[in-house]
Amino acid sequence: MDDEEIKEKLEEFLPYLNEKQKRIFLSLEAKSLGYGGISKISKLSGISRVTITKGIEELKETDYKSIGRIRKEGAGPKRIHRESRSTIKMVEDIVSDSTRGDPMSPLKWTCKSTREISSQISRKGVLISHSTVKNILNDLGYSLQANEKSLKSQSHPDRNDQFEYINQKVKYYLKKSQPVISVDTKKKEYLGNFANKGREWRPRKNPRKVEDHDFPSKSNGLAIPYGVYDISENLGLVNVGKDNDTATFAAQSIYRWWLYMGRKIYKDAEKILICADCGGSNGNRSKLWEYELQKFSNKTGLEITVCHFPPGTSKWNKIEHRLFSHISMNWKGRPLTSHDVVVNLIASTKTKTGLKVKAKLDKGIYPKGIKISDKVMSEIDIKEHKFHGDWNYTISPKI
């Protein structure tokens, strides 16, 4: 009898047998095949080797009192609590109170685990196991579920129009061979022997040992990576700061990109387009940001146009998925122990599509809380665009 015939026989016969009968039948089939029979029958039937081996042991038993029973005396689920209305109500009251956020609920500030629910009910004099609690919850229609991100924030009514406006500007600048850059600050990183998300290849059973908690007090400082991504050339520069993420730091990062990369590529550039988020150090409401861009424009002689993405749409900023995501992939599983490590890992980031990245350590001091007076603001040569001047504006050099 070949394997297909045996498999067909098992599929036809097994549905008519109870648990113990299946074990005995499969064990007899396995014994009839001789060496390797257990493995073959296990594979063809989908029943584990352990179960079939147990059936072989049962064939050898001399105590026949248990013949006819599927399980031993006392085995099987106890349905007393699952059928008790009072117990079911206790479970439901605890879970529903916690679900409603009742401040008096004992599980208000705890995870609604089956063990915790079991413990709460047992304190009331009803001994119940956590597995029974699980069965009751299943009977009531409850299940373990993660949060679902489905509630959308109300988007700005001009959101799509701004996307189209940015797209038109990008196409225009690229057609004129003028630089278009996408900028943003990547997540700040505390430096130290801390866990970093992801996995890396290492010798078997030899994981890298890191601190069990990422306490800032144990860190060796802070790394603030500000990225500048050249959309046309698929090149990036990341300026790694040590102090604060301010508008001055953001503008200095862009200026460093121009010094190290931009002016070498765009020797005939007259203007530059910057695509940025609405918030953070390069936010559209920051007076310091506009003031620093005026200084940048004056030093380079470039006309600077800025187009901000609408609030809540930063993930469409190209730097996020064309630069930052690849940096995160490159350093996954590696503790960021020092600024040198951060800089070297960023600089080694490459992709098959040709992305190349440079990284520079910025030792500058960028104090917070700098105020720009209205008088100074009045001296900035800024022109707001007709469409959403709060998001789109151009700063011209004052030389």
mmCIF file of C-alpha atoms in Angstrom:
data_model
loop_
_atom_site.group_PDB
_atom_site.id
_atom_site.type_symbol
_atom_site.label_atom_id
_atom_site.label_comp_id
_atom_site.label_asym_id
_atom_site.label_seq_id
_atom_site.Cartn_x
_atom_site.Cartn_y
_atom_site.Cartn_z
ATOM 1 C CA MET A 1 0.000 0.000 0.000
ATOM 2 C CA ASP A 2 1.565 3.312 -1.050
ATOM 3 C CA ASP A 3 1.399 6.606 0.853
ATOM 4 C CA GLU A 4 -1.599 7.938 -1.092
ATOM 5 C CA GLU A 5 -3.633 4.823 -0.320
ATOM 6 C CA ILE A 6 -2.704 4.976 3.377
ATOM 7 C CA LYS A 7 -3.617 8.670 3.523
ATOM 8 C CA GLU A 8 -6.977 8.008 1.852
ATOM 9 C CA LYS A 9 -7.672 5.195 4.312
ATOM 10 C CA LEU A 10 -6.885 7.410 7.298
ATOM 11 C CA GLU A 11 -9.034 10.296 6.021
ATOM 12 C CA GLU A 12 -12.008 7.960 5.580
ATOM 13 C CA PHE A 13 -11.683 6.122 8.910
ATOM 14 C CA LEU A 14 -10.431 8.639 11.514
ATOM 15 C CA PRO A 15 -13.556 10.870 11.617
ATOM 16 C CA TYR A 16 -15.552 7.956 13.089
ATOM 17 C CA LEU A 17 -13.187 7.401 16.039
ATOM 18 C CA ASN A 18 -12.913 9.104 19.412
ATOM 19 C CA GLU A 19 -9.579 10.353 20.777
ATOM 20 C CA LYS A 20 -8.372 7.103 22.306
ATOM 21 C CA GLN A 21 -9.549 5.001 19.377
ATOM 22 C CA LYS A 22 -7.603 7.254 17.010
ATOM 23 C CA ARG A 23 -4.428 6.776 19.071
ATOM 24 C CA ILE A 24 -4.827 2.978 19.106
ATOM 25 C CA PHE A 25 -5.665 2.776 15.398
ATOM 26 C CA LEU A 26 -2.760 5.002 14.336
ATOM 27 C CA SER A 27 -0.340 3.131 16.594
ATOM 28 C CA LEU A 28 -1.359 -0.189 15.012
ATOM 29 C CA GLU A 29 -0.866 1.263 11.528
ATOM 30 C CA ALA A 30 2.547 2.609 12.549
ATOM 31 C CA LYS A 31 3.626 -0.748 13.991
ATOM 32 C CA SER A 32 2.543 -2.548 10.826
ATOM 33 C CA LEU A 33 4.905 -0.379 8.780
ATOM 34 C CA GLY A 34 7.902 -1.206 10.934
ATOM 35 C CA TYR A 35 10.911 1.144 11.169
ATOM 36 C CA GLY A 36 9.915 4.747 10.435
ATOM 37 C CA GLY A 37 6.242 3.928 10.733
ATOM 38 C CA ILE A 38 5.519 6.487 13.449
ATOM 39 C CA SER A 39 6.980 9.341 11.396
ATOM 40 C CA LYS A 40 5.156 8.292 8.238
ATOM 41 C CA ILE A 41 1.756 7.899 9.924
ATOM 42 C CA SER A 42 2.258 11.204 11.746
ATOM 43 C CA LYS A 43 2.960 12.959 8.444
ATOM 44 C CA LEU A 44 0.043 11.359 6.589
ATOM 45 C CA SER A 45 -2.518 11.823 9.364
ATOM 46 C CA GLY A 46 -1.432 15.181 10.749
ATOM 47 C CA ILE A 47 -1.393 13.648 14.264
ATOM 48 C CA SER A 48 1.734 14.275 16.331
ATOM 49 C CA ARG A 49 4.345 11.583 16.962
ATOM 50 C CA VAL A 50 3.787 12.025 20.700
ATOM 51 C CA THR A 51 0.120 11.033 20.359
ATOM 52 C CA ILE A 52 0.925 7.971 18.240
ATOM 53 C CA THR A 53 3.668 6.889 20.658
ATOM 54 C CA LYS A 54 1.195 7.258 23.513
ATOM 55 C CA GLY A 55 -1.156 4.902 21.634
ATOM 56 C CA ILE A 56 1.609 2.297 21.384
ATOM 57 C CA GLU A 57 2.136 2.501 25.152
ATOM 58 C CA GLU A 58 -1.607 2.100 25.730
ATOM 59 C CA LEU A 59 -1.533 -1.124 23.678
ATOM 60 C CA LYS A 60 0.842 -2.554 26.246
ATOM 61 C CA GLU A 61 -1.311 -1.694 29.283
ATOM 62 C CA THR A 62 -2.616 -4.559 31.416
ATOM 63 C CA ASP A 63 -5.210 -2.478 33.317
ATOM 64 C CA TYR A 64 -8.337 -2.668 31.172
ATOM 65 C CA LYS A 65 -10.577 -0.742 33.592
ATOM 66 C CA SER A 66 -10.093 2.431 31.589
ATOM 67 C CA ILE A 67 -11.097 0.830 28.288
ATOM 68 C CA GLY A 68 -14.123 2.626 26.894
ATOM 69 C CA ARG A 69 -13.141 6.004 28.396
ATOM 70 C CA ILE A 70 -11.606 8.771 26.295
ATOM 71 C CA ARG A 71 -9.957 10.439 29.275
ATOM 72 C CA LYS A 72 -8.972 9.400 32.773
ATOM 73 C CA GLU A 73 -11.419 9.671 35.662
ATOM 74 C CA GLY A 74 -11.988 13.327 36.504
ATOM 75 C CA ALA A 75 -10.435 14.621 33.283
ATOM 76 C CA GLY A 76 -12.146 16.985 30.873
ATOM 77 C CA PRO A 77 -13.431 20.545 31.281
ATOM 78 C CA LYS A 78 -15.415 21.501 34.371
ATOM 79 C CA ARG A 79 -18.461 23.410 33.216
ATOM 80 C CA ILE A 80 -19.811 24.313 36.652
ATOM 81 C CA HIS A 81 -18.582 27.927 36.473
ATOM 82 C CA ARG A 82 -19.244 28.308 32.747
ATOM 83 C CA GLU A 83 -22.876 27.429 33.422
ATOM 84 C CA SER A 84 -23.236 29.483 36.613
ATOM 85 C CA ARG A 85 -25.134 32.711 35.905
ATOM 86 C CA SER A 86 -23.754 34.401 39.012
ATOM 87 C CA THR A 87 -20.129 33.622 38.065
ATOM 88 C CA ILE A 88 -20.673 34.706 34.465
ATOM 89 C CA LYS A 89 -22.159 38.000 35.718
ATOM 90 C CA MET A 90 -19.154 38.585 38.007
ATOM 91 C CA VAL A 91 -16.755 38.165 35.085
ATOM 92 C CA GLU A 92 -18.839 40.378 32.815
ATOM 93 C CA ASP A 93 -19.211 43.110 35.449
ATOM 94 C CA ILE A 94 -15.464 43.313 36.026
ATOM 95 C CA VAL A 95 -14.616 43.487 32.336
ATOM 96 C CA SER A 96 -17.425 45.864 31.385
ATOM 97 C CA ASP A 97 -16.648 48.231 34.293
ATOM 98 C CA SER A 98 -13.062 48.403 33.179
ATOM 99 C CA THR A 99 -14.150 48.867 29.591
ATOM 100 C CA ARG A 100 -16.422 51.765 30.515
ATOM 101 C CA GLY A 101 -13.632 53.363 32.539
ATOM 102 C CA ASP A 102 -15.544 53.188 35.842
ATOM 103 C CA PRO A 103 -13.196 54.868 38.386
ATOM 104 C CA MET A 104 -14.256 52.308 40.990
ATOM 105 C CA SER A 105 -13.366 49.338 38.794
ATOM 106 C CA PRO A 106 -10.578 47.224 40.338
ATOM 107 C CA LEU A 107 -9.060 46.854 36.870
ATOM 108 C CA LYS A 108 -9.167 50.557 36.017
ATOM 109 C CA TRP A 109 -5.397 50.826 36.063
ATOM 110 C CA THR A 110 -4.462 47.224 35.259
ATOM 111 C CA CYS A 111 -4.369 45.004 32.214
ATOM 112 C CA LYS A 112 -7.603 43.029 31.899
ATOM 113 C CA SER A 113 -5.776 39.704 32.043
ATOM 114 C CA THR A 114 -7.615 36.456 32.771
ATOM 115 C CA ARG A 115 -5.347 35.821 35.760
ATOM 116 C CA GLU A 116 -6.194 39.212 37.264
ATOM 117 C CA ILE A 117 -9.917 38.656 36.736
ATOM 118 C CA SER A 118 -9.603 35.196 38.306
ATOM 119 C CA SER A 119 -7.824 36.723 41.293
ATOM 120 C CA GLN A 120 -10.506 39.397 41.758
ATOM 121 C CA ILE A 121 -13.333 36.834 41.707
ATOM 122 C CA SER A 122 -11.469 34.437 44.018
ATOM 123 C CA ARG A 123 -11.233 37.220 46.618
ATOM 124 C CA LYS A 124 -15.019 37.201 46.664
ATOM 125 C CA GLY A 125 -15.031 33.542 47.671
ATOM 126 C CA VAL A 126 -15.532 31.932 44.264
ATOM 127 C CA LEU A 127 -12.515 29.857 43.289
ATOM 128 C CA ILE A 128 -12.113 29.993 39.543
ATOM 129 C CA SER A 129 -9.123 29.347 37.297
ATOM 130 C CA HIS A 130 -7.842 31.794 34.694
ATOM 131 C CA SER A 131 -8.536 29.244 31.946
ATOM 132 C CA THR A 132 -12.194 29.093 32.983
ATOM 133 C CA VAL A 133 -12.322 32.888 32.921
ATOM 134 C CA LYS A 134 -10.964 32.741 29.375
ATOM 135 C CA ASN A 135 -13.670 30.253 28.379
ATOM 136 C CA ILE A 136 -16.386 32.458 29.901
ATOM 137 C CA LEU A 137 -15.075 35.512 28.040
ATOM 138 C CA ASN A 138 -15.103 33.532 24.816
ATOM 139 C CA ASP A 139 -18.689 32.472 25.523
ATOM 140 C CA LEU A 140 -19.610 36.138 26.081
ATOM 141 C CA GLY A 141 -18.131 37.120 22.744
ATOM 142 C CA TYR A 142 -14.946 38.772 24.050
ATOM 143 C CA SER A 143 -11.564 38.339 22.366
ATOM 144 C CA LEU A 144 -8.057 39.737 22.714
ATOM 145 C CA GLN A 145 -7.741 42.657 20.324
ATOM 146 C CA ALA A 146 -5.120 45.279 19.618
ATOM 147 C CA ASN A 147 -5.900 48.955 19.028
ATOM 148 C CA GLU A 148 -7.105 49.738 15.524
ATOM 149 C CA LYS A 149 -5.930 52.979 13.958
ATOM 150 C CA SER A 150 -9.139 53.899 12.169
ATOM 151 C CA LEU A 151 -10.213 57.256 13.631
ATOM 152 C CA LYS A 152 -8.976 59.887 11.221
ATOM 153 C CA SER A 153 -8.133 63.381 12.376
ATOM 154 C CA GLN A 154 -9.979 66.096 10.540
ATOM 155 C CA SER A 155 -7.700 67.161 7.715
ATOM 156 C CA HIS A 156 -7.264 70.720 6.507
ATOM 157 C CA PRO A 157 -9.714 71.578 3.679
ATOM 158 C CA ASP A 158 -6.802 72.743 1.480
ATOM 159 C CA ARG A 159 -4.700 69.659 2.147
ATOM 160 C CA ASN A 160 -4.891 68.195 -1.363
ATOM 161 C CA ASP A 161 -4.567 71.588 -3.016
ATOM 162 C CA GLN A 162 -1.333 72.151 -1.090
ATOM 163 C CA PHE A 163 -0.006 68.768 -2.234
ATOM 164 C CA GLU A 164 -0.711 69.742 -5.821
ATOM 165 C CA TYR A 165 0.907 73.138 -5.296
ATOM 166 C CA ILE A 166 4.061 71.544 -3.887
ATOM 167 C CA ASN A 167 4.128 69.057 -6.763
ATOM 168 C CA GLN A 168 3.919 71.853 -9.329
ATOM 169 C CA LYS A 169 6.725 73.767 -7.641
ATOM 170 C CA VAL A 170 8.947 70.664 -7.479
ATOM 171 C CA LYS A 171 8.427 69.929 -11.177
ATOM 172 C CA TYR A 172 9.186 73.540 -12.095
ATOM 173 C CA TYR A 173 12.435 73.670 -10.101
ATOM 174 C CA LEU A 174 13.628 70.296 -11.373
ATOM 175 C CA LYS A 175 12.903 71.344 -14.960
ATOM 176 C CA LYS A 176 15.039 74.454 -14.411
ATOM 177 C CA SER A 177 17.838 72.307 -12.855
ATOM 178 C CA GLN A 178 17.464 74.124 -9.544
ATOM 179 C CA PRO A 179 17.919 72.230 -6.261
ATOM 180 C CA VAL A 180 14.881 70.781 -4.477
ATOM 181 C CA ILE A 181 15.477 69.472 -0.958
ATOM 182 C CA SER A 182 13.284 67.745 1.589
ATOM 183 C CA VAL A 183 14.228 68.469 5.219
ATOM 184 C CA ASP A 184 13.281 67.247 8.682
ATOM 185 C CA THR A 185 14.664 66.162 12.045
ATOM 186 C CA LYS A 186 14.856 62.410 12.621
ATOM 187 C CA LYS A 187 13.951 61.072 16.066
ATOM 188 C CA LYS A 188 16.403 62.150 18.751
ATOM 189 C CA GLU A 189 18.511 59.299 20.120
ATOM 190 C CA TYR A 190 19.968 58.906 23.611
ATOM 191 C CA LEU A 191 23.499 57.566 23.337
ATOM 192 C CA GLY A 192 24.533 54.527 25.342
ATOM 193 C CA ASN A 193 24.432 50.760 25.437
ATOM 194 C CA PHE A 194 20.669 50.815 24.961
ATOM 195 C CA ALA A 195 18.449 48.445 22.994
ATOM 196 C CA ASN A 196 17.759 49.479 19.418
ATOM 197 C CA LYS A 197 14.771 48.094 17.529
ATOM 198 C CA GLY A 198 15.429 45.374 14.983
ATOM 199 C CA ARG A 199 17.720 42.344 14.749
ATOM 200 C CA GLU A 200 21.247 41.832 13.481
ATOM 201 C CA TRP A 201 23.210 38.758 12.413
ATOM 202 C CA ARG A 202 25.343 37.417 15.278
ATOM 203 C CA PRO A 203 26.781 34.029 16.324
ATOM 204 C CA ARG A 204 24.037 31.662 17.459
ATOM 205 C CA LYS A 205 22.908 32.104 21.082
ATOM 206 C CA ASN A 206 25.133 35.147 21.471
ATOM 207 C CA PRO A 207 22.850 38.218 21.482
ATOM 208 C CA ARG A 208 24.333 41.618 22.120
ATOM 209 C CA LYS A 209 23.964 42.547 25.807
ATOM 210 C CA VAL A 210 22.375 45.947 26.440
ATOM 211 C CA GLU A 211 20.861 47.865 29.359
ATOM 212 C CA ASP A 212 17.396 46.699 30.393
ATOM 213 C CA HIS A 213 16.156 50.308 30.658
ATOM 214 C CA ASP A 214 16.953 53.363 28.543
ATOM 215 C CA PHE A 215 17.388 55.921 31.300
ATOM 216 C CA PRO A 216 18.533 59.345 30.021
ATOM 217 C CA SER A 217 20.648 59.657 33.164
ATOM 218 C CA LYS A 218 22.739 56.709 31.949
ATOM 219 C CA SER A 219 23.233 58.138 28.470
ATOM 220 C CA ASN A 220 26.430 59.517 26.981
ATOM 221 C CA GLY A 221 24.601 62.465 25.479
ATOM 222 C CA LEU A 222 22.052 63.125 22.802
ATOM 223 C CA ALA A 223 22.202 62.757 19.025
ATOM 224 C CA ILE A 224 19.912 64.976 16.939
ATOM 225 C CA PRO A 225 20.017 63.952 13.260
ATOM 226 C CA TYR A 226 18.736 66.704 10.948
ATOM 227 C CA GLY A 227 18.423 65.432 7.396
ATOM 228 C CA VAL A 228 18.596 67.172 4.039
ATOM 229 C CA TYR A 229 17.542 65.016 1.091
ATOM 230 C CA ASP A 230 18.252 66.044 -2.505
ATOM 231 C CA ILE A 231 15.212 64.795 -4.437
ATOM 232 C CA SER A 232 16.805 65.041 -7.880
ATOM 233 C CA GLU A 233 20.178 63.434 -7.092
ATOM 234 C CA ASN A 234 18.968 60.884 -4.481
ATOM 235 C CA LEU A 235 21.633 62.130 -2.073
ATOM 236 C CA GLY A 236 21.370 62.997 1.578
ATOM 237 C CA LEU A 237 23.323 64.826 4.219
ATOM 238 C CA VAL A 238 22.572 64.336 7.901
ATOM 239 C CA ASN A 239 23.868 66.929 10.329
ATOM 240 C CA VAL A 240 24.130 65.243 13.754
ATOM 241 C CA GLY A 241 23.739 67.801 16.511
ATOM 242 C CA LYS A 242 24.638 67.473 20.182
ATOM 243 C CA ASP A 243 22.722 70.383 21.719
ATOM 244 C CA ASN A 244 19.161 71.440 20.826
ATOM 245 C CA ASP A 245 16.878 71.070 17.820
ATOM 246 C CA THR A 246 16.215 74.739 17.114
ATOM 247 C CA ALA A 247 15.488 76.752 13.980
ATOM 248 C CA THR A 248 19.099 77.940 14.038
ATOM 249 C CA PHE A 249 20.280 74.317 14.036
ATOM 250 C CA ALA A 250 17.893 73.480 11.166
ATOM 251 C CA ALA A 251 19.090 76.388 9.020
ATOM 252 C CA GLN A 252 22.739 75.598 9.817
ATOM 253 C CA SER A 253 22.132 71.986 8.719
ATOM 254 C CA ILE A 254 20.825 73.206 5.353
ATOM 255 C CA TYR A 255 23.788 75.561 5.016
ATOM 256 C CA ARG A 256 26.187 72.681 5.711
ATOM 257 C CA TRP A 257 24.445 70.646 3.002
ATOM 258 C CA TRP A 258 25.045 73.526 0.595
ATOM 259 C CA LEU A 259 28.744 73.759 1.560
ATOM 260 C CA TYR A 260 29.485 70.018 1.415
ATOM 261 C CA MET A 261 27.199 68.912 -1.419
ATOM 262 C CA GLY A 262 24.838 71.451 -2.943
ATOM 263 C CA ARG A 263 27.175 74.040 -4.408
ATOM 264 C CA LYS A 264 29.321 71.320 -6.008
ATOM 265 C CA ILE A 265 26.319 69.802 -7.793
ATOM 266 C CA TYR A 266 24.379 72.971 -8.605
ATOM 267 C CA LYS A 267 27.119 75.356 -9.663
ATOM 268 C CA ASP A 268 24.699 77.569 -11.577
ATOM 269 C CA ALA A 269 21.928 77.550 -8.993
ATOM 270 C CA GLU A 270 20.050 80.795 -8.422
ATOM 271 C CA LYS A 271 17.235 79.544 -6.256
ATOM 272 C CA ILE A 272 16.350 76.622 -4.045
ATOM 273 C CA LEU A 273 13.085 74.948 -3.044
ATOM 274 C CA ILE A 274 12.767 73.586 0.499
ATOM 275 C CA CYS A 275 9.950 71.133 1.325
ATOM 276 C CA ALA A 276 9.399 70.961 5.094
ATOM 277 C CA ASP A 277 6.856 69.999 7.727
ATOM 278 C CA CYS A 278 4.659 72.591 9.418
ATOM 279 C CA GLY A 279 6.039 71.924 12.882
ATOM 280 C CA GLY A 280 9.309 71.417 14.716
ATOM 281 C CA SER A 281 12.453 73.462 14.255
ATOM 282 C CA ASN A 282 11.481 74.316 10.662
ATOM 283 C CA GLY A 283 7.863 75.160 11.456
ATOM 284 C CA ASN A 284 5.945 77.657 9.353
ATOM 285 C CA ARG A 285 5.164 79.878 12.356
ATOM 286 C CA SER A 286 8.727 80.193 13.590
ATOM 287 C CA LYS A 287 10.114 83.714 13.274
ATOM 288 C CA LEU A 288 13.597 82.401 14.065
ATOM 289 C CA TRP A 289 13.325 79.968 11.122
ATOM 290 C CA GLU A 290 12.580 82.813 8.693
ATOM 291 C CA TYR A 291 15.311 84.964 10.222
ATOM 292 C CA GLU A 292 17.904 82.175 9.838
ATOM 293 C CA LEU A 293 16.800 81.493 6.253
ATOM 294 C CA GLN A 294 17.367 85.168 5.460
ATOM 295 C CA LYS A 295 20.931 84.824 6.782
ATOM 296 C CA PHE A 296 21.385 81.685 4.672
ATOM 297 C CA SER A 297 20.069 83.483 1.609
ATOM 298 C CA ASN A 298 22.396 86.415 2.205
ATOM 299 C CA LYS A 299 25.471 84.177 2.541
ATOM 300 C CA THR A 300 24.752 82.094 -0.550
ATOM 301 C CA GLY A 301 22.978 84.592 -2.775
ATOM 302 C CA LEU A 302 20.194 82.052 -3.311
ATOM 303 C CA GLU A 303 16.514 82.883 -3.496
ATOM 304 C CA ILE A 304 14.854 80.498 -1.070
ATOM 305 C CA THR A 305 11.306 79.231 -1.534
ATOM 306 C CA VAL A 306 9.732 77.179 1.240
ATOM 307 C CA CYS A 307 6.655 74.972 0.853
ATOM 308 C CA HIS A 308 5.308 73.421 4.047
ATOM 309 C CA PHE A 309 3.264 70.234 4.158
ATOM 310 C CA PRO A 310 -0.136 70.710 5.855
ATOM 311 C CA PRO A 311 -0.376 69.733 9.539
ATOM 312 C CA GLY A 312 -0.538 65.975 10.118
ATOM 313 C CA THR A 313 0.890 65.002 6.722
ATOM 314 C CA SER A 314 4.607 64.690 7.507
ATOM 315 C CA LYS A 315 4.717 61.095 6.258
ATOM 316 C CA TRP A 316 4.372 62.433 2.700
ATOM 317 C CA ASN A 317 7.583 64.392 3.096
ATOM 318 C CA LYS A 318 9.974 62.446 0.845
ATOM 319 C CA ILE A 319 12.821 62.491 3.365
ATOM 320 C CA GLU A 320 10.837 60.157 5.630
ATOM 321 C CA HIS A 321 10.667 57.197 3.239
ATOM 322 C CA ARG A 322 13.609 57.937 0.965
ATOM 323 C CA LEU A 323 16.246 58.656 3.612
ATOM 324 C CA PHE A 324 15.229 58.185 7.247
ATOM 325 C CA SER A 325 13.637 54.765 6.736
ATOM 326 C CA HIS A 326 16.861 53.427 5.183
ATOM 327 C CA ILE A 327 18.966 54.842 8.021
ATOM 328 C CA SER A 328 16.726 53.073 10.538
ATOM 329 C CA MET A 329 17.104 49.811 8.608
ATOM 330 C CA ASN A 330 20.873 50.207 8.479
ATOM 331 C CA TRP A 331 21.363 50.638 12.212
ATOM 332 C CA LYS A 332 18.649 48.245 13.438
ATOM 333 C CA GLY A 333 19.744 46.148 16.397
ATOM 334 C CA ARG A 334 22.892 48.252 16.927
ATOM 335 C CA PRO A 335 23.211 50.197 20.181
ATOM 336 C CA LEU A 336 23.970 53.841 19.425
ATOM 337 C CA THR A 337 26.745 54.241 21.977
ATOM 338 C CA SER A 338 28.391 57.457 20.759
ATOM 339 C CA HIS A 339 28.165 60.282 18.236
ATOM 340 C CA ASP A 340 30.874 58.607 16.160
ATOM 341 C CA VAL A 341 28.790 55.426 15.945
ATOM 342 C CA VAL A 342 25.733 57.418 14.852
ATOM 343 C CA VAL A 343 27.684 59.346 12.213
ATOM 344 C CA ASN A 344 29.392 56.231 10.812
ATOM 345 C CA LEU A 345 26.171 54.204 10.659
ATOM 346 C CA ILE A 346 24.347 57.010 8.868
ATOM 347 C CA ALA A 347 27.217 57.546 6.427
ATOM 348 C CA SER A 348 27.285 53.835 5.546
ATOM 349 C CA THR A 349 23.628 53.846 4.478
ATOM 350 C CA LYS A 350 23.158 52.890 0.828
ATOM 351 C CA THR A 351 20.409 51.376 -1.310
ATOM 352 C CA LYS A 352 20.145 49.489 -4.582
ATOM 353 C CA THR A 353 18.424 52.522 -6.080
ATOM 354 C CA GLY A 354 21.599 54.580 -5.631
ATOM 355 C CA LEU A 355 21.006 56.457 -2.383
ATOM 356 C CA LYS A 356 24.209 57.812 -0.873
ATOM 357 C CA VAL A 357 24.445 59.622 2.429
ATOM 358 C CA LYS A 358 26.990 61.839 4.106
ATOM 359 C CA ALA A 359 26.930 62.528 7.826
ATOM 360 C CA LYS A 360 28.616 65.311 9.768
ATOM 361 C CA LEU A 361 28.918 65.888 13.495
ATOM 362 C CA ASP A 362 27.821 69.369 14.539
ATOM 363 C CA LYS A 363 29.462 70.474 17.793
ATOM 364 C CA GLY A 364 27.709 73.835 17.788
ATOM 365 C CA ILE A 365 25.671 75.251 20.659
ATOM 366 C CA TYR A 366 22.076 76.147 19.820
ATOM 367 C CA PRO A 367 20.327 77.774 22.796
ATOM 368 C CA LYS A 368 16.560 77.687 23.090
ATOM 369 C CA GLY A 369 14.266 80.638 23.648
ATOM 370 C CA ILE A 370 15.779 83.117 21.175
ATOM 371 C CA LYS A 371 13.231 85.830 20.383
ATOM 372 C CA ILE A 372 13.079 87.763 17.132
ATOM 373 C CA SER A 373 11.636 91.261 17.436
ATOM 374 C CA ASP A 374 9.083 92.729 15.053
ATOM 375 C CA LYS A 375 11.695 95.255 13.940
ATOM 376 C CA VAL A 376 14.072 92.493 12.858
ATOM 377 C CA MET A 377 11.227 90.647 11.156
ATOM 378 C CA SER A 378 10.333 93.742 9.166
ATOM 379 C CA GLU A 379 13.815 93.684 7.646
ATOM 380 C CA ILE A 380 13.400 90.159 6.255
ATOM 381 C CA ASP A 381 12.822 90.186 2.496
ATOM 382 C CA ILE A 382 9.992 87.670 2.498
ATOM 383 C CA LYS A 383 7.151 87.423 0.002
ATOM 384 C CA GLU A 384 4.151 85.275 0.750
ATOM 385 C CA HIS A 385 2.631 83.381 -2.172
ATOM 386 C CA LYS A 386 -0.963 84.068 -3.254
ATOM 387 C CA PHE A 387 -1.965 80.526 -2.335
ATOM 388 C CA HIS A 388 -1.605 79.946 1.411
ATOM 389 C CA GLY A 389 1.078 82.472 2.173
ATOM 390 C CA ASP A 390 1.375 80.925 5.643
ATOM 391 C CA TRP A 391 2.632 77.696 4.028
ATOM 392 C CA ASN A 392 4.355 79.023 0.906
ATOM 393 C CA TYR A 393 6.786 81.948 0.803
ATOM 394 C CA THR A 394 10.005 83.126 -0.816
ATOM 395 C CA ILE A 395 12.953 84.839 0.863
ATOM 396 C CA SER A 396 15.314 86.816 -1.351
ATOM 397 C CA PRO A 397 18.964 87.655 -0.587
ATOM 398 C CA LYS A 398 19.862 91.099 0.766
ATOM 399 C CA ILE A 399 23.437 91.636 -0.313
#
